[in-house]
Coordinates of C-alpha atoms and ligand atoms in Angstrom, one line a residue:
M28 CA -54.3 152.5 34.0
P29 CA -50.6 151.6 34.1
E30 CA -49.1 152.6 37.5
L31 CA -45.6 152.5 38.8
P32 CA -45.0 148.7 38.5
E33 CA -46.3 148.5 34.9
V34 CA -44.5 151.6 33.8
Q35 CA -41.3 150.4 35.4
A36 CA -41.7 147.0 33.6
L37 CA -42.4 148.8 30.3
A38 CA -39.2 150.9 30.8
D39 CA -37.2 147.8 31.6
D40 CA -38.5 146.0 28.6
L41 CA -38.1 148.9 26.2
R42 CA -34.6 149.7 27.5
G43 CA -33.4 146.4 26.1
R44 CA -35.0 146.9 22.8
L45 CA -34.3 150.6 22.2
V46 CA -30.9 151.6 23.7
G47 CA -28.2 151.8 21.0
H48 CA -30.7 152.1 18.2
A49 CA -31.4 155.3 16.3
V50 CA -34.9 156.6 15.8
A51 CA -35.7 156.6 12.1
R52 CA -38.9 158.7 12.5
V53 CA -41.8 159.4 14.8
E54 CA -45.2 159.3 13.2
I55 CA -48.1 161.0 15.0
A56 CA -51.6 159.9 14.4
A57 CA -53.4 161.8 17.2
F58 CA -52.0 165.3 17.1
S59 CA -53.8 166.3 20.3
A60 CA -51.6 163.7 22.1
L61 CA -48.4 165.7 21.4
K62 CA -48.3 168.5 24.1
T63 CA -45.2 170.3 23.0
F64 CA -44.1 171.9 19.7
D65 CA -40.5 172.9 20.3
P66 CA -38.5 170.9 19.6
P67 CA -40.8 169.2 17.0
A68 CA -41.2 165.4 17.0
T69 CA -39.1 165.4 13.8
A70 CA -36.1 166.5 15.8
L71 CA -35.9 162.9 17.2
S72 CA -35.2 161.4 13.8
G73 CA -31.6 160.3 13.6
L74 CA -30.9 160.4 17.3
F75 CA -29.7 157.4 19.3
V76 CA -31.6 156.2 22.3
E77 CA -29.4 156.4 25.4
S78 CA -31.8 155.6 28.2
V79 CA -35.3 154.5 29.1
S80 CA -36.5 155.4 32.5
R81 CA -39.5 156.2 34.6
H82 CA -40.7 159.2 36.6
G83 CA -43.8 158.4 38.6
K84 CA -46.1 157.0 35.9
F85 CA -44.2 158.8 33.1
L86 CA -42.1 156.9 30.6
D87 CA -38.9 158.7 29.5
V88 CA -36.9 157.8 26.4
G89 CA -33.7 159.7 26.5
L90 CA -32.0 160.5 23.1
D91 CA -28.9 162.4 22.7
G92 CA -30.0 165.6 24.5
L93 CA -33.7 165.2 23.9
H94 CA -36.4 163.3 25.7
L95 CA -39.6 161.7 24.5
V96 CA -41.8 161.6 27.5
V97 CA -45.1 159.6 27.5
H98 CA -47.9 159.5 30.0
L99 CA -50.1 156.6 29.2
A100 CA -53.1 157.8 31.2
R101 CA -56.0 155.5 31.7
G102 CA -56.3 153.6 28.5
G103 CA -52.8 154.1 27.0
W104 CA -50.4 151.3 26.2
V105 CA -47.2 150.4 24.3
R106 CA -47.2 147.8 21.6
W107 CA -43.9 146.6 20.4
R108 CA -43.5 145.6 16.7
D109 CA -40.7 143.6 15.4
E110 CA -41.4 145.0 12.0
I111 CA -43.2 148.2 11.4
P112 CA -45.5 148.2 8.3
P113 CA -43.9 150.4 5.6
K114 CA -47.2 152.3 5.1
P115 CA -47.1 155.6 6.9
L116 CA -49.6 156.2 9.6
R117 CA -52.8 158.0 8.7
P118 CA -54.2 160.4 11.3
G119 CA -57.6 159.1 12.3
K120 CA -59.9 158.0 15.0
G121 CA -58.5 154.6 15.9
P122 CA -56.6 153.7 19.0
L123 CA -53.2 154.5 17.5
A124 CA -51.7 157.7 18.9
A125 CA -48.2 157.6 17.6
R126 CA -45.5 155.3 16.2
V127 CA -41.8 155.3 16.8
V128 CA -39.8 153.6 14.1
L129 CA -36.2 152.5 14.7
D130 CA -33.2 152.2 12.3
D131 CA -33.9 148.5 11.9
D132 CA -37.6 148.9 11.0
S133 CA -38.7 147.6 14.4
G134 CA -40.4 150.0 16.8
F135 CA -43.4 150.6 18.9
D136 CA -46.9 152.0 18.8
L137 CA -48.5 154.1 21.5
T138 CA -52.1 153.2 21.6
E139 CA -55.1 154.4 23.6
A140 CA -58.3 152.5 24.0
G141 CA -61.6 154.2 24.9
T142 CA -63.2 157.5 24.0
Q143 CA -61.4 159.7 26.5
K144 CA -58.1 160.5 24.9
R145 CA -55.7 161.4 27.6
L146 CA -52.4 159.9 26.5
A147 CA -49.9 162.6 26.4
M148 CA -46.5 162.9 24.7
Y149 CA -43.8 165.5 25.2
V150 CA -40.6 166.2 23.3
V151 CA -38.4 168.2 25.6
R152 CA -34.8 168.9 26.4
D153 CA -35.2 168.1 30.1
P154 CA -37.9 165.8 31.6
A155 CA -38.5 168.5 34.3
E156 CA -40.0 170.7 31.5
V157 CA -43.0 168.4 31.6
P158 CA -45.4 170.0 34.2
G159 CA -46.6 166.6 35.6
I160 CA -43.0 165.5 36.2
A161 CA -42.0 168.8 37.8
R162 CA -44.9 168.4 40.2
L163 CA -44.1 164.8 41.2
G164 CA -43.6 163.9 44.9
P165 CA -40.9 161.5 46.0
D166 CA -40.7 158.1 44.4
P167 CA -41.9 155.4 46.9
L168 CA -39.1 153.0 45.7
S169 CA -36.3 155.5 46.2
E170 CA -34.0 155.3 49.2
D171 CA -35.2 158.7 50.2
F172 CA -38.7 157.4 50.9
T173 CA -38.0 156.7 54.6
L174 CA -40.5 156.0 57.3
Q175 CA -39.8 159.6 58.6
L176 CA -40.7 161.0 55.1
L177 CA -44.0 159.1 55.0
T178 CA -44.8 160.2 58.6
D179 CA -44.2 163.8 57.5
I180 CA -46.3 163.4 54.3
L181 CA -49.3 162.0 56.3
A182 CA -49.1 164.7 58.9
A183 CA -49.0 167.4 56.2
A184 CA -52.0 165.8 54.4
G185 CA -54.2 166.6 57.4
R186 CA -57.7 165.1 57.2
T187 CA -57.4 164.0 53.6
Q188 CA -58.4 160.4 53.3
V189 CA -55.3 158.2 53.2
K190 CA -56.4 156.7 49.9
G191 CA -56.4 160.2 48.4
T192 CA -52.9 160.9 49.8
L193 CA -51.5 157.7 48.3
R194 CA -52.9 158.6 44.9
D195 CA -51.8 162.2 44.8
Q196 CA -48.9 162.3 42.4
S197 CA -47.6 165.5 43.8
V198 CA -47.3 163.8 47.2
I199 CA -46.1 160.3 46.3
A200 CA -45.2 159.5 42.7
G201 CA -46.5 156.5 40.8
I202 CA -49.3 155.0 42.9
G203 CA -52.8 155.2 41.4
N204 CA -56.2 153.8 42.1
A205 CA -55.3 150.1 41.8
Y206 CA -52.2 150.0 43.9
S207 CA -53.5 152.3 46.6
D208 CA -56.3 149.7 47.1
E209 CA -53.7 147.0 47.2
V210 CA -51.4 148.8 49.6
L211 CA -54.3 149.7 52.0
H212 CA -55.5 146.1 52.0
V213 CA -52.0 144.8 52.8
A214 CA -51.7 147.4 55.6
K215 CA -55.3 146.6 56.8
L216 CA -56.2 150.3 56.8
S217 CA -59.5 151.9 55.8
P218 CA -59.2 154.0 52.6
Y219 CA -61.3 156.7 54.3
K220 CA -59.0 157.0 57.3
P221 CA -57.8 160.6 57.7
S222 CA -54.1 160.8 56.8
N223 CA -53.0 162.5 60.0
S224 CA -54.9 160.1 62.3
L225 CA -52.6 157.1 61.7
T226 CA -50.7 155.9 64.7
A227 CA -46.9 155.5 64.5
E228 CA -47.4 151.8 64.2
E229 CA -49.9 152.1 61.4
V230 CA -47.5 154.4 59.5
A231 CA -44.8 151.8 59.8
V232 CA -47.1 149.1 58.6
L233 CA -48.2 151.3 55.7
H234 CA -44.6 152.1 54.8
A235 CA -43.7 148.4 54.6
A236 CA -46.9 147.7 52.6
I237 CA -46.1 150.3 50.0
A238 CA -42.6 148.8 49.4
S239 CA -43.7 145.2 49.5
T240 CA -46.8 145.7 47.2
L241 CA -44.8 147.6 44.6
D242 CA -41.8 145.3 44.8
D243 CA -44.0 142.2 44.4
A244 CA -45.8 143.7 41.4
I245 CA -42.5 144.7 39.8
S246 CA -40.9 141.3 40.3
R247 CA -44.0 139.6 38.8
S248 CA -43.8 141.9 35.8
H249 CA -40.1 141.6 35.4
G250 CA -39.1 140.1 32.1
L251 CA -42.6 140.3 30.7
A252 CA -43.1 142.0 27.4
A253 CA -45.5 144.9 27.2
S254 CA -48.2 142.6 25.7
E255 CA -48.2 140.4 28.8
L256 CA -48.2 143.1 31.4
K257 CA -51.9 144.0 31.5
A258 CA -52.9 140.4 32.2
E259 CA -50.3 140.0 34.9
K260 CA -51.4 143.2 36.6
K261 CA -55.0 141.9 36.7
T262 CA -54.1 138.5 38.1
G263 CA -51.7 139.9 40.6
L264 CA -54.2 142.3 42.3
R265 CA -55.7 141.1 45.6
V266 CA -58.7 143.4 46.0
H267 CA -58.7 146.0 43.2
G268 CA -61.2 145.1 40.5
R269 CA -62.4 142.1 42.5
T270 CA -65.7 143.2 43.8
G271 CA -67.8 140.2 45.0
E272 CA -64.8 137.8 45.1
P273 CA -63.5 136.4 48.4
C274 CA -60.7 138.3 50.2
P275 CA -57.5 136.2 49.8
V276 CA -56.7 136.9 53.5
C277 CA -60.0 136.3 55.4
G278 CA -62.5 135.1 52.9
D279 CA -65.0 137.9 53.4
V280 CA -66.5 139.3 50.3
I281 CA -64.6 142.2 48.6
R282 CA -66.7 145.3 48.6
E283 CA -66.7 148.4 46.4
V284 CA -67.4 152.1 46.7
S285 CA -68.3 153.7 43.3
F286 CA -67.5 157.2 42.2
A287 CA -68.5 158.9 39.0
D288 CA -65.5 157.7 37.0
R289 CA -63.9 155.0 39.1
S290 CA -64.4 152.7 42.1
L291 CA -62.4 151.5 45.0
Q292 CA -62.4 148.0 46.5
Y293 CA -61.6 146.8 50.0
C294 CA -62.3 144.1 52.6
A295 CA -64.5 145.2 55.5
T296 CA -63.2 142.5 57.8
C297 CA -59.5 143.3 57.1
Q298 CA -59.7 147.0 56.8
T299 CA -62.8 148.7 58.4
G300 CA -63.6 146.6 61.5
G301 CA -66.2 144.7 59.6
K302 CA -68.3 147.7 58.8
P303 CA -69.0 148.4 55.1
L304 CA -68.1 151.9 54.0
A305 CA -70.8 154.3 53.0
D306 CA -71.2 154.4 49.3
R307 CA -72.6 157.9 48.6
R308 CA -73.7 157.1 45.1
M309 CA -75.5 154.0 46.2
S310 CA -77.3 155.7 49.1
R311 CA -78.3 158.6 46.9
L312 CA -79.8 156.1 44.4
L313 CA -81.7 154.4 47.2
K314 CA -83.4 157.5 48.6
Ligands
LIG408 ZN1 -60.2 140.3 54.3

Protein backbone atom coordinates (compact mmCIF):
# COMPACT_ATOMS: atom_id res chain seq x y z
CA MET A 1 0.00 0.00 0.00
CA PRO A 2 1.37 3.40 -0.87
CA GLU A 3 1.95 5.40 2.33
CA LEU A 4 2.97 8.98 2.99
CA PRO A 5 6.37 8.89 1.20
CA GLU A 6 5.02 7.23 -1.95
CA VAL A 7 1.92 9.43 -2.14
CA GLN A 8 4.13 12.49 -1.61
CA ALA A 9 6.41 11.34 -4.44
CA LEU A 10 3.40 10.63 -6.68
CA ALA A 11 2.04 14.11 -5.94
CA ASP A 12 5.43 15.69 -6.70
CA ASP A 13 5.74 13.74 -9.94
CA LEU A 14 2.18 14.42 -11.10
CA ARG A 15 2.41 18.12 -10.21
CA GLY A 16 5.10 18.59 -12.85
CA ARG A 17 3.05 16.72 -15.44
CA LEU A 18 -0.46 18.05 -14.72
CA VAL A 19 -0.34 21.65 -13.54
CA GLY A 20 -1.21 24.06 -16.34
CA HIS A 21 -2.96 21.40 -18.40
CA ALA A 22 -6.70 21.14 -18.79
CA VAL A 23 -8.51 17.86 -18.25
CA ALA A 24 -10.09 16.71 -21.51
CA ARG A 25 -12.15 13.98 -19.84
CA VAL A 26 -12.27 11.51 -16.99
CA GLU A 27 -13.27 7.98 -17.90
CA ILE A 28 -14.48 5.64 -15.20
CA ALA A 29 -14.09 1.90 -15.63
CA ALA A 30 -14.93 0.78 -12.09
CA PHE A 31 -18.02 2.73 -11.12
CA SER A 32 -17.87 1.48 -7.53
CA ALA A 33 -14.56 3.37 -7.12
CA LEU A 34 -16.26 6.76 -7.51
CA LYS A 35 -17.71 7.59 -4.11
CA THR A 36 -19.39 10.89 -4.96
CA PHE A 37 -22.02 11.88 -7.52
CA ASP A 38 -22.29 15.65 -7.14
CA PRO A 39 -20.48 17.21 -8.84
CA PRO A 40 -20.21 14.45 -11.47
CA ALA A 41 -16.83 13.40 -12.86
CA THR A 42 -17.81 15.03 -16.16
CA ALA A 43 -17.65 18.40 -14.36
CA LEU A 44 -13.84 18.09 -14.44
CA SER A 45 -13.73 18.26 -18.25
CA GLY A 46 -12.28 21.55 -19.43
CA LEU A 47 -10.91 22.57 -16.03
CA PHE A 48 -7.23 23.46 -15.60
CA VAL A 49 -5.14 21.65 -13.00
CA GLU A 50 -3.87 24.15 -10.45
CA SER A 51 -2.32 21.98 -7.79
CA VAL A 52 -1.43 18.44 -6.84
CA SER A 53 -1.04 17.76 -3.15
CA ARG A 54 -1.29 15.12 -0.46
CA HIS A 55 -3.42 14.74 2.67
CA GLY A 56 -2.26 11.73 4.67
CA LYS A 57 -2.36 8.95 2.06
CA PHE A 58 -4.86 10.83 -0.14
CA LEU A 59 -3.81 12.36 -3.44
CA ASP A 60 -5.54 15.66 -4.26
CA VAL A 61 -5.67 17.12 -7.78
CA GLY A 62 -7.02 20.67 -7.52
CA LEU A 63 -8.79 22.09 -10.58
CA ASP A 64 -10.38 25.46 -10.72
CA GLY A 65 -12.70 25.14 -7.74
CA LEU A 66 -13.02 21.35 -7.80
CA HIS A 67 -10.86 18.54 -6.46
CA LEU A 68 -10.30 15.03 -7.69
CA VAL A 69 -9.24 13.14 -4.56
CA VAL A 70 -7.89 9.60 -4.78
CA HIS A 71 -7.18 7.06 -2.08
CA LEU A 72 -5.10 4.30 -3.60
CA ALA A 73 -5.80 1.81 -0.78
CA ARG A 74 -3.83 -1.42 -0.75
CA GLY A 75 -3.41 -2.32 -4.38
CA GLY A 76 -3.98 0.99 -6.12
CA TRP A 77 -1.47 2.80 -8.27
CA VAL A 78 -1.03 5.62 -10.77
CA ARG A 79 0.26 4.83 -14.22
CA TRP A 80 1.37 7.77 -16.33
CA ARG A 81 0.82 7.59 -20.09
CA ASP A 82 2.51 9.91 -22.55
CA GLU A 83 -0.19 9.05 -25.00
CA ILE A 84 -3.62 7.79 -24.07
CA PRO A 85 -5.07 5.28 -26.53
CA PRO A 86 -7.98 6.90 -28.39
CA LYS A 87 -10.32 3.99 -27.70
CA PRO A 88 -12.61 4.88 -24.81
CA LEU A 89 -12.39 2.77 -21.66
CA ARG A 90 -14.74 -0.11 -21.32
CA PRO A 91 -16.05 -0.81 -17.85
CA GLY A 92 -14.91 -4.27 -16.85
CA LYS A 93 -13.18 -6.48 -14.42
CA GLY A 94 -9.56 -5.57 -15.17
CA PRO A 95 -7.23 -3.57 -12.95
CA LEU A 96 -8.14 -0.25 -14.56
CA ALA A 97 -10.37 1.87 -12.31
CA ALA A 98 -10.29 5.20 -14.12
CA ARG A 99 -8.42 7.26 -16.65
CA VAL A 100 -7.73 10.98 -16.68
CA VAL A 101 -7.02 12.38 -20.15
CA LEU A 102 -5.38 15.79 -20.55
CA ASP A 103 -5.66 18.38 -23.32
CA ASP A 104 -2.49 17.06 -25.04
CA ASP A 105 -3.69 13.41 -25.02
CA SER A 106 -1.30 12.46 -22.23
CA GLY A 107 -2.80 11.39 -18.93
CA PHE A 108 -2.83 8.77 -16.24
CA ASP A 109 -4.58 5.58 -15.33
CA LEU A 110 -5.68 4.69 -11.83
CA THR A 111 -5.23 0.96 -11.48
CA GLU A 112 -5.89 -1.50 -8.73
CA ALA A 113 -4.41 -4.96 -8.51
CA GLY A 114 -5.98 -7.78 -6.53
CA THR A 115 -9.52 -8.86 -5.91
CA GLN A 116 -10.37 -6.51 -3.05
CA LYS A 117 -11.31 -3.30 -4.79
CA ARG A 118 -10.84 -0.49 -2.34
CA LEU A 119 -9.44 2.31 -4.48
CA ALA A 120 -11.66 5.33 -3.86
CA MET A 121 -12.18 8.50 -5.92
CA TYR A 122 -14.05 11.60 -4.91
CA VAL A 123 -14.99 14.69 -6.93
CA VAL A 124 -15.59 17.43 -4.37
CA ARG A 125 -15.57 21.21 -4.00
CA ASP A 126 -13.43 21.01 -0.87
CA PRO A 127 -11.09 18.13 0.10
CA ALA A 128 -12.52 18.29 3.64
CA GLU A 129 -15.77 16.88 2.21
CA VAL A 130 -13.98 13.53 1.93
CA PRO A 131 -14.72 11.77 5.24
CA GLY A 132 -11.27 10.14 5.41
CA ILE A 133 -9.61 13.54 5.02
CA ALA A 134 -11.88 15.27 7.53
CA ARG A 135 -10.90 12.61 10.08
CA LEU A 136 -7.12 12.84 9.52
CA GLY A 137 -4.83 13.51 12.45
CA PRO A 138 -1.83 15.83 12.16
CA ASP A 139 0.70 15.27 9.37
CA PRO A 140 3.96 13.93 10.82
CA LEU A 141 5.99 16.10 8.45
CA SER A 142 4.25 19.35 9.34
CA GLU A 143 5.92 21.87 11.64
CA ASP A 144 3.07 21.40 14.09
CA PHE A 145 4.12 17.82 14.71
CA THR A 146 6.25 18.70 17.72
CA LEU A 147 7.67 16.45 20.41
CA GLN A 148 5.00 17.81 22.75
CA LEU A 149 2.26 16.88 20.29
CA LEU A 150 3.56 13.31 19.98
CA THR A 151 3.81 13.11 23.79
CA ASP A 152 0.16 14.16 24.06
CA ILE A 153 -0.91 11.73 21.31
CA LEU A 154 0.73 8.78 23.04
CA ALA A 155 -0.70 9.71 26.42
CA ALA A 156 -4.19 10.01 24.93
CA ALA A 157 -3.83 6.62 23.19
CA GLY A 158 -3.65 4.86 26.56
CA ARG A 159 -2.75 1.17 26.45
CA THR A 160 -3.14 0.93 22.65
CA GLN A 161 -0.06 -0.74 21.19
CA VAL A 162 2.30 1.90 19.81
CA LYS A 163 2.20 0.24 16.37
CA GLY A 164 -1.58 0.71 16.30
CA THR A 165 -1.29 4.34 17.34
CA LEU A 166 1.23 5.08 14.57
CA ARG A 167 -1.05 3.49 11.96
CA ASP A 168 -4.26 5.16 13.09
CA GLN A 169 -4.97 7.80 10.42
CA SER A 170 -7.18 9.81 12.75
CA VAL A 171 -4.25 10.12 15.17
CA ILE A 172 -1.30 10.58 12.79
CA ALA A 173 -1.85 11.00 9.04
CA GLY A 174 0.01 8.96 6.44
CA ILE A 175 1.87 6.19 8.27
CA GLY A 176 0.67 2.67 7.50
CA ASN A 177 1.72 -0.89 8.15
CA ALA A 178 5.10 -0.69 6.40
CA TYR A 179 6.44 2.60 7.74
CA SER A 180 5.21 1.92 11.28
CA ASP A 181 7.43 -1.21 11.23
CA GLU A 182 10.32 0.87 9.92
CA VAL A 183 9.87 3.69 12.44
CA LEU A 184 9.69 1.26 15.38
CA HIS A 185 12.80 -0.56 14.20
CA VAL A 186 14.72 2.72 13.95
CA ALA A 187 13.44 3.75 17.39
CA LYS A 188 14.23 0.27 18.82
CA LEU A 189 10.73 -0.05 20.26
CA SER A 190 8.49 -3.08 20.49
CA PRO A 191 5.38 -2.74 18.31
CA TYR A 192 3.35 -4.13 21.23
CA LYS A 193 4.47 -1.51 23.74
CA PRO A 194 1.49 0.35 25.23
CA SER A 195 1.48 3.90 23.88
CA ASN A 196 1.28 5.54 27.29
CA SER A 197 4.16 3.50 28.71
CA LEU A 198 6.94 5.17 26.70
CA THR A 199 9.45 7.17 28.72
CA ALA A 200 10.15 10.79 27.76
CA GLU A 201 13.42 9.63 26.22
CA GLU A 202 11.68 6.93 24.18
CA VAL A 203 9.12 9.45 22.91
CA ALA A 204 11.97 11.74 21.81
CA VAL A 205 13.67 8.87 19.98
CA LEU A 206 10.36 7.88 18.36
CA HIS A 207 9.71 11.48 17.30
CA ALA A 208 13.11 11.67 15.62
CA ALA A 209 12.63 8.21 14.04
CA ILE A 210 9.30 9.24 12.46
CA ALA A 211 10.89 12.28 10.84
CA SER A 212 14.08 10.57 9.67
CA THR A 213 12.31 7.46 8.32
CA LEU A 214 9.77 9.45 6.31
CA ASP A 215 12.33 12.04 5.15
CA ASP A 216 14.72 9.30 4.00
CA ALA A 217 11.96 7.52 2.11
CA ILE A 218 10.84 10.74 0.44
CA SER A 219 14.35 11.72 -0.60
CA ARG A 220 14.93 8.25 -2.05
CA SER A 221 11.65 8.54 -3.97
CA HIS A 222 12.23 12.10 -5.09
CA GLY A 223 12.44 12.47 -8.82
CA LEU A 224 11.31 8.91 -9.45
CA ALA A 225 8.39 8.40 -11.75
CA ALA A 226 5.37 6.51 -10.52
CA SER A 227 6.54 3.40 -12.34
CA GLU A 228 9.76 3.25 -10.30
CA LEU A 229 8.34 4.04 -6.88
CA LYS A 230 7.12 0.60 -5.88
CA ALA A 231 10.51 -1.01 -6.43
CA GLU A 232 12.20 1.82 -4.54
CA LYS A 233 9.88 1.38 -1.57
CA LYS A 234 10.68 -2.32 -1.43
CA THR A 235 14.45 -1.92 -1.56
CA GLY A 236 14.42 0.96 0.93
CA LEU A 237 12.63 -0.88 3.73
CA ARG A 238 14.83 -2.27 6.53
CA VAL A 239 12.50 -4.76 8.22
CA HIS A 240 9.03 -4.57 6.70
CA GLY A 241 8.44 -7.47 4.32
CA ARG A 242 11.87 -8.92 5.13
CA THR A 243 10.96 -11.89 7.30
CA GLY A 244 13.91 -14.29 7.57
CA GLU A 245 16.50 -11.81 6.33
CA PRO A 246 19.22 -10.45 8.62
CA CYS A 247 18.56 -7.22 10.54
CA PRO A 248 20.68 -4.50 8.90
CA VAL A 249 21.64 -3.19 12.36
CA CYS A 250 22.50 -6.30 14.42
CA GLY A 251 22.33 -9.27 12.04
CA ASP A 252 19.63 -11.11 14.01
CA VAL A 253 16.92 -12.69 11.88
CA ILE A 254 13.89 -10.49 11.14
CA ARG A 255 10.77 -12.02 12.62
CA GLU A 256 7.12 -11.72 11.75
CA VAL A 257 3.77 -11.70 13.49
CA SER A 258 0.87 -12.59 11.17
CA PHE A 259 -2.67 -11.35 11.32
CA ALA A 260 -5.62 -12.30 9.15
CA ASP A 261 -4.90 -9.79 6.40
CA ARG A 262 -1.42 -8.47 7.10
CA SER A 263 1.76 -9.06 9.05
CA LEU A 264 4.30 -7.03 10.96
CA GLN A 265 8.05 -7.49 10.95
CA TYR A 266 10.56 -6.63 13.67
CA CYS A 267 13.96 -7.50 15.08
CA ALA A 268 13.84 -9.14 18.51
CA THR A 269 17.41 -8.13 19.41
CA CYS A 270 16.88 -4.46 18.48
CA GLN A 271 13.29 -4.05 19.64
CA THR A 272 12.06 -6.59 22.19
CA GLY A 273 15.04 -7.40 24.39
CA GLY A 274 15.77 -10.54 22.37
CA LYS A 275 12.40 -12.12 23.13
CA PRO A 276 10.26 -13.05 20.11
CA LEU A 277 6.75 -11.62 20.24
CA ALA A 278 3.82 -13.96 20.69
CA ASP A 279 2.19 -14.76 17.38
CA ARG A 280 -1.41 -15.53 18.29
CA ARG A 281 -2.23 -17.09 14.96
CA MET A 282 0.82 -19.37 15.07
CA SER A 283 0.21 -20.46 18.66
CA ARG A 284 -3.42 -21.19 17.83
CA LEU A 285 -2.34 -23.37 14.92
CA LEU A 286 0.14 -25.24 17.08
CA LYS A 287 -2.39 -26.18 19.78
ZN1 LIG B 1 18.43 -5.91 14.94
